[in-house]
Amino acid sequence: MKSMLRTDTQSKRRWRYVYAIILSKKEHAFGAIGLDGENVYTIHYREIAAVVSDSTTKTFEVLDYGITHQQALEKIMKEYCVIPMSFGQSTTEGDIKTFLSRNYPKLKGYFTKLTGKTELGLKVTWKIDTTIKEIASSNIKIRAMKHQIAGKPLEKTYHQRLTLGTKVAEELGKREEKIATDIFARLAGISADAKRNKNLSDEMVLNAAFLVDKTKERDFDTLVNTLEQDYGDKLLMKYVTAPPYNFVNVRIRS
């Protein structure tokens, strides 16, 4: 007997695009939220299920479908703890069931880690103009160099200005590492897990992800506000809820 969650036309399509893995024994239809407006539903092995939509193709361009993938994942997350799949995971239903059965213990372990928690992605950036002014006024050597070249023609102080820029960058780097280490350590202290990622720009101080128990989200928010106050007007701090990509690494195909 065919599942009531799929039409005859859908069942004839070969490929299944995978958004996430969830814990669920019951079939679930999420609606037409998938790529190309396809219905999103579940494929099961015991109490674990892959959340998929049908497709006539196996390859997808992230520029065309990346936003839809993310939006679908966000809707799934509202109802379930998810093991998120990276973009472009498309394969056959048979291969999905084989993957779930072969990786069952590993997937169960991930759910033990993730259930009741959420990933909070934090980005901290300099208020660069304010920070440079503060460095220029507080560092004696830099302040002296600025005074020496002040009011002089640019062409006659070219090398001095290059040296000044280098000194400011060095001082900024020292402060960046100290501040990033402090912020990361304090937030990691109230998190179940934490990961520091590569900064995405010269203005970025810290790019990190924290796996936080949902009962401690308010504590996390309070601590972020405290950190902002501690560092005055030097920094901009922002965090968002995200699928837990930083704390699980699962792919059905490479």
PDB file of C-alpha atoms in Angstrom:
ATOM      1  CA  MET A   1       0.000   0.000   0.000  1.00  0.00           C
ATOM      2  CA  LYS A   2       1.426   3.387  -1.039  1.00  0.00           C
ATOM      3  CA  SER A   3       1.959   6.172   1.469  1.00  0.00           C
ATOM      4  CA  MET A   4      -0.801   8.790   1.451  1.00  0.00           C
ATOM      5  CA  LEU A   5       1.888  11.467   1.728  1.00  0.00           C
ATOM      6  CA  ARG A   6       3.018  11.117  -1.883  1.00  0.00           C
ATOM      7  CA  THR A   7       1.178  11.251  -5.197  1.00  0.00           C
ATOM      8  CA  ASP A   8       1.584   8.630  -7.923  1.00  0.00           C
ATOM      9  CA  THR A   9       3.487  11.183 -10.050  1.00  0.00           C
ATOM     10  CA  GLN A  10       5.935  11.929  -7.222  1.00  0.00           C
ATOM     11  CA  SER A  11       6.545   8.260  -6.476  1.00  0.00           C
ATOM     12  CA  LYS A  12       7.765   7.713 -10.064  1.00  0.00           C
ATOM     13  CA  ARG A  13      10.562  10.249  -9.646  1.00  0.00           C
ATOM     14  CA  ARG A  14      13.917   8.721  -8.939  1.00  0.00           C
ATOM     15  CA  TRP A  15      15.782  11.262  -6.843  1.00  0.00           C
ATOM     16  CA  ARG A  16      15.122  12.366  -3.284  1.00  0.00           C
ATOM     17  CA  TYR A  17      16.574  15.656  -2.112  1.00  0.00           C
ATOM     18  CA  VAL A  18      17.480  15.465   1.597  1.00  0.00           C
ATOM     19  CA  TYR A  19      17.116  18.444   3.959  1.00  0.00           C
ATOM     20  CA  ALA A  20      17.626  16.879   7.381  1.00  0.00           C
ATOM     21  CA  ILE A  21      17.420  13.821   9.599  1.00  0.00           C
ATOM     22  CA  ILE A  22      14.859  13.857  12.427  1.00  0.00           C
ATOM     23  CA  LEU A  23      13.631  11.571  15.194  1.00  0.00           C
ATOM     24  CA  SER A  24      10.163  10.361  14.223  1.00  0.00           C
ATOM     25  CA  LYS A  25       8.379   7.031  13.887  1.00  0.00           C
ATOM     26  CA  LYS A  26       5.356   8.550  12.148  1.00  0.00           C
ATOM     27  CA  GLU A  27       5.207   9.774   8.575  1.00  0.00           C
ATOM     28  CA  HIS A  28       5.016  13.536   8.395  1.00  0.00           C
ATOM     29  CA  ALA A  29       4.127  15.896   5.552  1.00  0.00           C
ATOM     30  CA  PHE A  30       5.585  19.404   5.821  1.00  0.00           C
ATOM     31  CA  GLY A  31       3.821  20.822   2.772  1.00  0.00           C
ATOM     32  CA  ALA A  32       5.065  22.271  -0.506  1.00  0.00           C
ATOM     33  CA  ILE A  33       8.136  23.968   0.977  1.00  0.00           C
ATOM     34  CA  GLY A  34      10.807  22.075  -0.953  1.00  0.00           C
ATOM     35  CA  LEU A  35      12.968  22.860  -3.953  1.00  0.00           C
ATOM     36  CA  ASP A  36      10.837  23.708  -7.010  1.00  0.00           C
ATOM     37  CA  GLY A  37       7.820  23.889  -4.710  1.00  0.00           C
ATOM     38  CA  GLU A  38       7.838  20.149  -4.073  1.00  0.00           C
ATOM     39  CA  ASN A  39       6.106  18.534  -1.109  1.00  0.00           C
ATOM     40  CA  VAL A  40       8.443  17.659   1.743  1.00  0.00           C
ATOM     41  CA  TYR A  41       7.900  14.363   3.588  1.00  0.00           C
ATOM     42  CA  THR A  42       9.740  11.654   5.540  1.00  0.00           C
ATOM     43  CA  ILE A  43      11.501   8.375   4.756  1.00  0.00           C
ATOM     44  CA  HIS A  44      11.953   6.132   7.810  1.00  0.00           C
ATOM     45  CA  TYR A  45      14.233   3.589   9.420  1.00  0.00           C
ATOM     46  CA  ARG A  46      12.991   2.629  12.871  1.00  0.00           C
ATOM     47  CA  GLU A  47      12.537   5.904  14.780  1.00  0.00           C
ATOM     48  CA  ILE A  48      14.847   7.921  12.525  1.00  0.00           C
ATOM     49  CA  ALA A  49      13.635   9.661   9.373  1.00  0.00           C
ATOM     50  CA  ALA A  50      15.125  11.586   6.472  1.00  0.00           C
ATOM     51  CA  VAL A  51      13.164  14.681   5.465  1.00  0.00           C
ATOM     52  CA  VAL A  52      13.074  14.832   1.663  1.00  0.00           C
ATOM     53  CA  SER A  53      11.336  16.051  -1.445  1.00  0.00           C
ATOM     54  CA  ASP A  54      11.112  14.337  -4.830  1.00  0.00           C
ATOM     55  CA  SER A  55      13.152  15.498  -7.801  1.00  0.00           C
ATOM     56  CA  THR A  56      13.820  14.700 -11.429  1.00  0.00           C
ATOM     57  CA  THR A  57      17.449  15.806 -11.141  1.00  0.00           C
ATOM     58  CA  LYS A  58      20.392  15.016  -8.888  1.00  0.00           C
ATOM     59  CA  THR A  59      22.302  18.295  -9.118  1.00  0.00           C
ATOM     60  CA  PHE A  60      21.319  21.752  -7.901  1.00  0.00           C
ATOM     61  CA  GLU A  61      22.926  25.192  -8.105  1.00  0.00           C
ATOM     62  CA  VAL A  62      23.264  26.873  -4.712  1.00  0.00           C
ATOM     63  CA  LEU A  63      22.559  30.319  -6.207  1.00  0.00           C
ATOM     64  CA  ASP A  64      19.202  29.053  -7.489  1.00  0.00           C
ATOM     65  CA  TYR A  65      18.141  26.856  -4.589  1.00  0.00           C
ATOM     66  CA  GLY A  66      20.234  27.743  -1.537  1.00  0.00           C
ATOM     67  CA  ILE A  67      17.673  30.095   0.016  1.00  0.00           C
ATOM     68  CA  THR A  68      14.831  27.593  -0.481  1.00  0.00           C
ATOM     69  CA  HIS A  69      16.939  24.865   1.147  1.00  0.00           C
ATOM     70  CA  GLN A  70      17.588  27.093   4.166  1.00  0.00           C
ATOM     71  CA  GLN A  71      13.966  28.197   4.488  1.00  0.00           C
ATOM     72  CA  ALA A  72      12.729  24.603   4.365  1.00  0.00           C
ATOM     73  CA  LEU A  73      15.238  23.605   7.028  1.00  0.00           C
ATOM     74  CA  GLU A  74      14.127  26.466   9.282  1.00  0.00           C
ATOM     75  CA  LYS A  75      10.500  25.310   9.051  1.00  0.00           C
ATOM     76  CA  ILE A  76      11.465  21.728   9.863  1.00  0.00           C
ATOM     77  CA  MET A  77      13.432  22.971  12.881  1.00  0.00           C
ATOM     78  CA  LYS A  78      10.285  24.561  14.328  1.00  0.00           C
ATOM     79  CA  GLU A  79       8.831  21.084  14.857  1.00  0.00           C
ATOM     80  CA  TYR A  80      11.847  18.780  15.292  1.00  0.00           C
ATOM     81  CA  CYS A  81      15.394  18.528  16.505  1.00  0.00           C
ATOM     82  CA  VAL A  82      17.336  18.211  13.258  1.00  0.00           C
ATOM     83  CA  ILE A  83      20.588  16.843  11.958  1.00  0.00           C
ATOM     84  CA  PRO A  84      20.951  19.263   9.032  1.00  0.00           C
ATOM     85  CA  MET A  85      22.151  18.134   5.629  1.00  0.00           C
ATOM     86  CA  SER A  86      24.498  20.299   3.614  1.00  0.00           C
ATOM     87  CA  PHE A  87      23.146  21.719   0.376  1.00  0.00           C
ATOM     88  CA  GLY A  88      22.906  19.373  -2.618  1.00  0.00           C
ATOM     89  CA  GLN A  89      22.363  16.001  -0.920  1.00  0.00           C
ATOM     90  CA  SER A  90      20.241  14.173  -3.486  1.00  0.00           C
ATOM     91  CA  THR A  91      20.110  10.396  -3.947  1.00  0.00           C
ATOM     92  CA  THR A  92      17.671   7.479  -4.269  1.00  0.00           C
ATOM     93  CA  GLU A  93      15.166   6.374  -1.667  1.00  0.00           C
ATOM     94  CA  GLY A  94      16.926   3.014  -1.421  1.00  0.00           C
ATOM     95  CA  ASP A  95      20.262   4.664  -0.717  1.00  0.00           C
ATOM     96  CA  ILE A  96      18.657   6.865   1.944  1.00  0.00           C
ATOM     97  CA  LYS A  97      17.233   3.844   3.764  1.00  0.00           C
ATOM     98  CA  THR A  98      20.616   2.094   3.531  1.00  0.00           C
ATOM     99  CA  PHE A  99      22.328   5.197   4.915  1.00  0.00           C
ATOM    100  CA  LEU A 100      19.905   5.400   7.842  1.00  0.00           C
ATOM    101  CA  SER A 101      20.324   1.742   8.743  1.00  0.00           C
ATOM    102  CA  ARG A 102      24.131   1.708   8.436  1.00  0.00           C
ATOM    103  CA  ASN A 103      24.562   4.922  10.411  1.00  0.00           C
ATOM    104  CA  TYR A 104      21.798   4.317  12.954  1.00  0.00           C
ATOM    105  CA  PRO A 105      24.037   4.254  16.090  1.00  0.00           C
ATOM    106  CA  LYS A 106      25.950   7.352  14.963  1.00  0.00           C
ATOM    107  CA  LEU A 107      22.771   9.277  14.192  1.00  0.00           C
ATOM    108  CA  LYS A 108      21.243   8.299  17.533  1.00  0.00           C
ATOM    109  CA  GLY A 109      24.383   9.636  19.208  1.00  0.00           C
ATOM    110  CA  TYR A 110      23.993  12.951  17.413  1.00  0.00           C
ATOM    111  CA  PHE A 111      20.411  13.250  18.620  1.00  0.00           C
ATOM    112  CA  THR A 112      21.547  12.592  22.170  1.00  0.00           C
ATOM    113  CA  LYS A 113      23.939  15.519  21.764  1.00  0.00           C
ATOM    114  CA  LEU A 114      21.503  17.887  20.022  1.00  0.00           C
ATOM    115  CA  THR A 115      18.118  17.264  21.626  1.00  0.00           C
ATOM    116  CA  GLY A 116      16.968  20.187  23.733  1.00  0.00           C
ATOM    117  CA  LYS A 117      19.710  22.446  22.401  1.00  0.00           C
ATOM    118  CA  THR A 118      20.096  25.077  19.742  1.00  0.00           C
ATOM    119  CA  GLU A 119      23.043  26.472  17.795  1.00  0.00           C
ATOM    120  CA  LEU A 120      23.658  30.179  18.249  1.00  0.00           C
ATOM    121  CA  GLY A 121      26.001  31.730  15.713  1.00  0.00           C
ATOM    122  CA  LEU A 122      27.842  34.782  17.055  1.00  0.00           C
ATOM    123  CA  LYS A 123      29.670  37.420  15.039  1.00  0.00           C
ATOM    124  CA  VAL A 124      31.628  40.184  16.737  1.00  0.00           C
ATOM    125  CA  THR A 125      33.026  43.091  14.703  1.00  0.00           C
ATOM    126  CA  TRP A 126      34.952  46.240  15.467  1.00  0.00           C
ATOM    127  CA  LYS A 127      33.344  49.641  15.419  1.00  0.00           C
ATOM    128  CA  ILE A 128      36.434  50.351  13.398  1.00  0.00           C
ATOM    129  CA  ASP A 129      36.508  54.163  13.384  1.00  0.00           C
ATOM    130  CA  THR A 130      35.933  54.385  17.123  1.00  0.00           C
ATOM    131  CA  THR A 131      38.513  51.701  17.833  1.00  0.00           C
ATOM    132  CA  ILE A 132      41.243  53.242  15.674  1.00  0.00           C
ATOM    133  CA  LYS A 133      40.700  56.617  17.294  1.00  0.00           C
ATOM    134  CA  GLU A 134      40.973  55.007  20.720  1.00  0.00           C
ATOM    135  CA  ILE A 135      44.204  53.225  19.728  1.00  0.00           C
ATOM    136  CA  ALA A 136      45.659  56.441  18.322  1.00  0.00           C
ATOM    137  CA  SER A 137      44.954  58.309  21.540  1.00  0.00           C
ATOM    138  CA  SER A 138      45.934  55.617  24.061  1.00  0.00           C
ATOM    139  CA  ASN A 139      49.122  54.219  22.493  1.00  0.00           C
ATOM    140  CA  ILE A 140      52.037  56.572  23.230  1.00  0.00           C
ATOM    141  CA  LYS A 141      54.175  55.572  20.218  1.00  0.00           C
ATOM    142  CA  ILE A 142      51.282  55.771  17.774  1.00  0.00           C
ATOM    143  CA  ARG A 143      50.167  59.099  19.218  1.00  0.00           C
ATOM    144  CA  ALA A 144      53.704  60.462  18.791  1.00  0.00           C
ATOM    145  CA  MET A 145      53.905  59.257  15.169  1.00  0.00           C
ATOM    146  CA  LYS A 146      50.579  60.922  14.372  1.00  0.00           C
ATOM    147  CA  HIS A 147      51.806  64.162  15.899  1.00  0.00           C
ATOM    148  CA  GLN A 148      55.008  64.070  13.808  1.00  0.00           C
ATOM    149  CA  ILE A 149      53.205  63.809  10.467  1.00  0.00           C
ATOM    150  CA  ALA A 150      50.186  65.961  11.307  1.00  0.00           C
ATOM    151  CA  GLY A 151      49.727  68.829   8.845  1.00  0.00           C
ATOM    152  CA  LYS A 152      52.636  67.749   6.611  1.00  0.00           C
ATOM    153  CA  PRO A 153      52.177  67.022   2.872  1.00  0.00           C
ATOM    154  CA  LEU A 154      51.178  63.454   2.022  1.00  0.00           C
ATOM    155  CA  GLU A 155      54.024  62.986  -0.462  1.00  0.00           C
ATOM    156  CA  LYS A 156      56.629  63.879   2.179  1.00  0.00           C
ATOM    157  CA  THR A 157      55.208  61.579   4.858  1.00  0.00           C
ATOM    158  CA  TYR A 158      54.339  58.565   2.709  1.00  0.00           C
ATOM    159  CA  HIS A 159      56.664  56.109   4.441  1.00  0.00           C
ATOM    160  CA  GLN A 160      55.812  57.416   7.894  1.00  0.00           C
ATOM    161  CA  ARG A 161      52.127  56.927   7.155  1.00  0.00           C
ATOM    162  CA  LEU A 162      52.766  53.354   6.002  1.00  0.00           C
ATOM    163  CA  THR A 163      54.648  52.675   9.228  1.00  0.00           C
ATOM    164  CA  LEU A 164      51.832  54.253  11.227  1.00  0.00           C
ATOM    165  CA  GLY A 165      49.263  52.066   9.479  1.00  0.00           C
ATOM    166  CA  THR A 166      51.323  48.971  10.237  1.00  0.00           C
ATOM    167  CA  LYS A 167      51.623  49.885  13.907  1.00  0.00           C
ATOM    168  CA  VAL A 168      47.880  50.482  14.189  1.00  0.00           C
ATOM    169  CA  ALA A 169      47.163  47.124  12.497  1.00  0.00           C
ATOM    170  CA  GLU A 170      49.547  45.346  14.886  1.00  0.00           C
ATOM    171  CA  GLU A 171      47.887  46.905  17.912  1.00  0.00           C
ATOM    172  CA  LEU A 172      44.450  46.038  16.517  1.00  0.00           C
ATOM    173  CA  GLY A 173      45.558  42.425  16.056  1.00  0.00           C
ATOM    174  CA  LYS A 174      46.773  42.157  19.644  1.00  0.00           C
ATOM    175  CA  ARG A 175      43.514  43.517  20.972  1.00  0.00           C
ATOM    176  CA  GLU A 176      41.466  41.325  18.644  1.00  0.00           C
ATOM    177  CA  GLU A 177      42.974  38.074  19.903  1.00  0.00           C
ATOM    178  CA  LYS A 178      42.684  39.079  23.557  1.00  0.00           C
ATOM    179  CA  ILE A 179      39.053  40.163  23.212  1.00  0.00           C
ATOM    180  CA  ALA A 180      38.071  37.169  21.062  1.00  0.00           C
ATOM    181  CA  THR A 181      39.602  34.737  23.536  1.00  0.00           C
ATOM    182  CA  ASP A 182      37.782  36.387  26.441  1.00  0.00           C
ATOM    183  CA  ILE A 183      34.375  36.479  24.746  1.00  0.00           C
ATOM    184  CA  PHE A 184      34.648  32.920  23.439  1.00  0.00           C
ATOM    185  CA  ALA A 185      35.701  31.520  26.822  1.00  0.00           C
ATOM    186  CA  ARG A 186      32.926  33.262  28.747  1.00  0.00           C
ATOM    187  CA  LEU A 187      30.183  32.170  26.359  1.00  0.00           C
ATOM    188  CA  ALA A 188      31.590  28.651  26.031  1.00  0.00           C
ATOM    189  CA  GLY A 189      31.337  28.402  29.811  1.00  0.00           C
ATOM    190  CA  ILE A 190      27.521  28.345  29.662  1.00  0.00           C
ATOM    191  CA  SER A 191      27.319  26.254  26.466  1.00  0.00           C
ATOM    192  CA  ALA A 192      27.200  22.496  25.934  1.00  0.00           C
ATOM    193  CA  ASP A 193      29.740  22.856  23.117  1.00  0.00           C
ATOM    194  CA  ALA A 194      31.454  25.688  21.256  1.00  0.00           C
ATOM    195  CA  LYS A 195      33.423  26.154  18.051  1.00  0.00           C
ATOM    196  CA  ARG A 196      35.545  29.086  16.955  1.00  0.00           C
ATOM    197  CA  ASN A 197      35.553  29.632  13.196  1.00  0.00           C
ATOM    198  CA  LYS A 198      37.706  31.645  10.823  1.00  0.00           C
ATOM    199  CA  ASN A 199      36.956  35.359  10.711  1.00  0.00           C
ATOM    200  CA  LEU A 200      35.272  36.490   7.494  1.00  0.00           C
ATOM    201  CA  SER A 201      36.732  40.009   7.259  1.00  0.00           C
ATOM    202  CA  ASP A 202      39.417  42.288   8.681  1.00  0.00           C
ATOM    203  CA  GLU A 203      36.775  44.032  10.791  1.00  0.00           C
ATOM    204  CA  MET A 204      35.624  40.787  12.406  1.00  0.00           C
ATOM    205  CA  VAL A 205      36.878  40.052  15.914  1.00  0.00           C
ATOM    206  CA  LEU A 206      35.181  36.698  16.492  1.00  0.00           C
ATOM    207  CA  ASN A 207      33.146  34.251  14.419  1.00  0.00           C
ATOM    208  CA  ALA A 208      31.902  31.439  16.640  1.00  0.00           C
ATOM    209  CA  ALA A 209      29.084  28.966  17.205  1.00  0.00           C
ATOM    210  CA  PHE A 210      27.698  27.803  20.534  1.00  0.00           C
ATOM    211  CA  LEU A 211      25.500  24.802  21.246  1.00  0.00           C
ATOM    212  CA  VAL A 212      23.244  26.051  24.010  1.00  0.00           C
ATOM    213  CA  ASP A 213      20.638  24.248  26.076  1.00  0.00           C
ATOM    214  CA  LYS A 214      17.283  25.875  25.317  1.00  0.00           C
ATOM    215  CA  THR A 215      16.766  26.458  29.035  1.00  0.00           C
ATOM    216  CA  LYS A 216      19.917  28.629  29.019  1.00  0.00           C
ATOM    217  CA  GLU A 217      19.160  30.804  25.988  1.00  0.00           C
ATOM    218  CA  ARG A 218      18.109  33.693  28.218  1.00  0.00           C
ATOM    219  CA  ASP A 219      21.349  33.351  30.200  1.00  0.00           C
ATOM    220  CA  PHE A 220      23.292  33.422  26.931  1.00  0.00           C
ATOM    221  CA  ASP A 221      21.477  36.574  25.833  1.00  0.00           C
ATOM    222  CA  THR A 222      22.116  38.230  29.189  1.00  0.00           C
ATOM    223  CA  LEU A 223      25.822  37.401  28.989  1.00  0.00           C
ATOM    224  CA  VAL A 224      26.087  38.799  25.451  1.00  0.00           C
ATOM    225  CA  ASN A 225      24.537  42.045  26.709  1.00  0.00           C
ATOM    226  CA  THR A 226      27.008  42.086  29.603  1.00  0.00           C
ATOM    227  CA  LEU A 227      29.927  41.596  27.230  1.00  0.00           C
ATOM    228  CA  GLU A 228      28.719  44.465  25.071  1.00  0.00           C
ATOM    229  CA  GLN A 229      28.687  46.692  28.140  1.00  0.00           C
ATOM    230  CA  ASP A 230      32.131  45.464  29.222  1.00  0.00           C
ATOM    231  CA  TYR A 231      33.642  46.465  25.891  1.00  0.00           C
ATOM    232  CA  GLY A 232      31.817  49.762  25.668  1.00  0.00           C
ATOM    233  CA  ASP A 233      31.430  51.200  22.191  1.00  0.00           C
ATOM    234  CA  LYS A 234      34.290  49.255  20.573  1.00  0.00           C
ATOM    235  CA  LEU A 235      32.304  46.254  19.328  1.00  0.00           C
ATOM    236  CA  LEU A 236      29.172  45.193  17.521  1.00  0.00           C
ATOM    237  CA  MET A 237      27.847  41.806  18.678  1.00  0.00           C
ATOM    238  CA  LYS A 238      25.097  39.827  16.969  1.00  0.00           C
ATOM    239  CA  TYR A 239      23.962  36.231  17.239  1.00  0.00           C
ATOM    240  CA  VAL A 240      21.328  34.209  15.376  1.00  0.00           C
ATOM    241  CA  THR A 241      19.722  30.792  15.757  1.00  0.00           C
ATOM    242  CA  ALA A 242      21.016  28.374  13.125  1.00  0.00           C
ATOM    243  CA  PRO A 243      20.867  24.679  12.164  1.00  0.00           C
ATOM    244  CA  PRO A 244      23.607  22.854  14.131  1.00  0.00           C
ATOM    245  CA  TYR A 245      26.018  22.504  11.197  1.00  0.00           C
ATOM    246  CA  ASN A 246      28.979  23.285  13.438  1.00  0.00           C
ATOM    247  CA  PHE A 247      28.343  20.335  15.736  1.00  0.00           C
ATOM    248  CA  VAL A 248      27.429  17.511  13.363  1.00  0.00           C
ATOM    249  CA  ASN A 249      28.958  16.420  10.066  1.00  0.00           C
ATOM    250  CA  VAL A 250      26.704  14.100   8.082  1.00  0.00           C
ATOM    251  CA  ARG A 251      26.599  13.577   4.327  1.00  0.00           C
ATOM    252  CA  ILE A 252      24.744  10.907   2.412  1.00  0.00           C
ATOM    253  CA  ARG A 253      26.955  11.436  -0.590  1.00  0.00           C
ATOM    254  CA  SER A 254      30.172  13.391  -1.172  1.00  0.00           C
TER     255      SER A 254
END
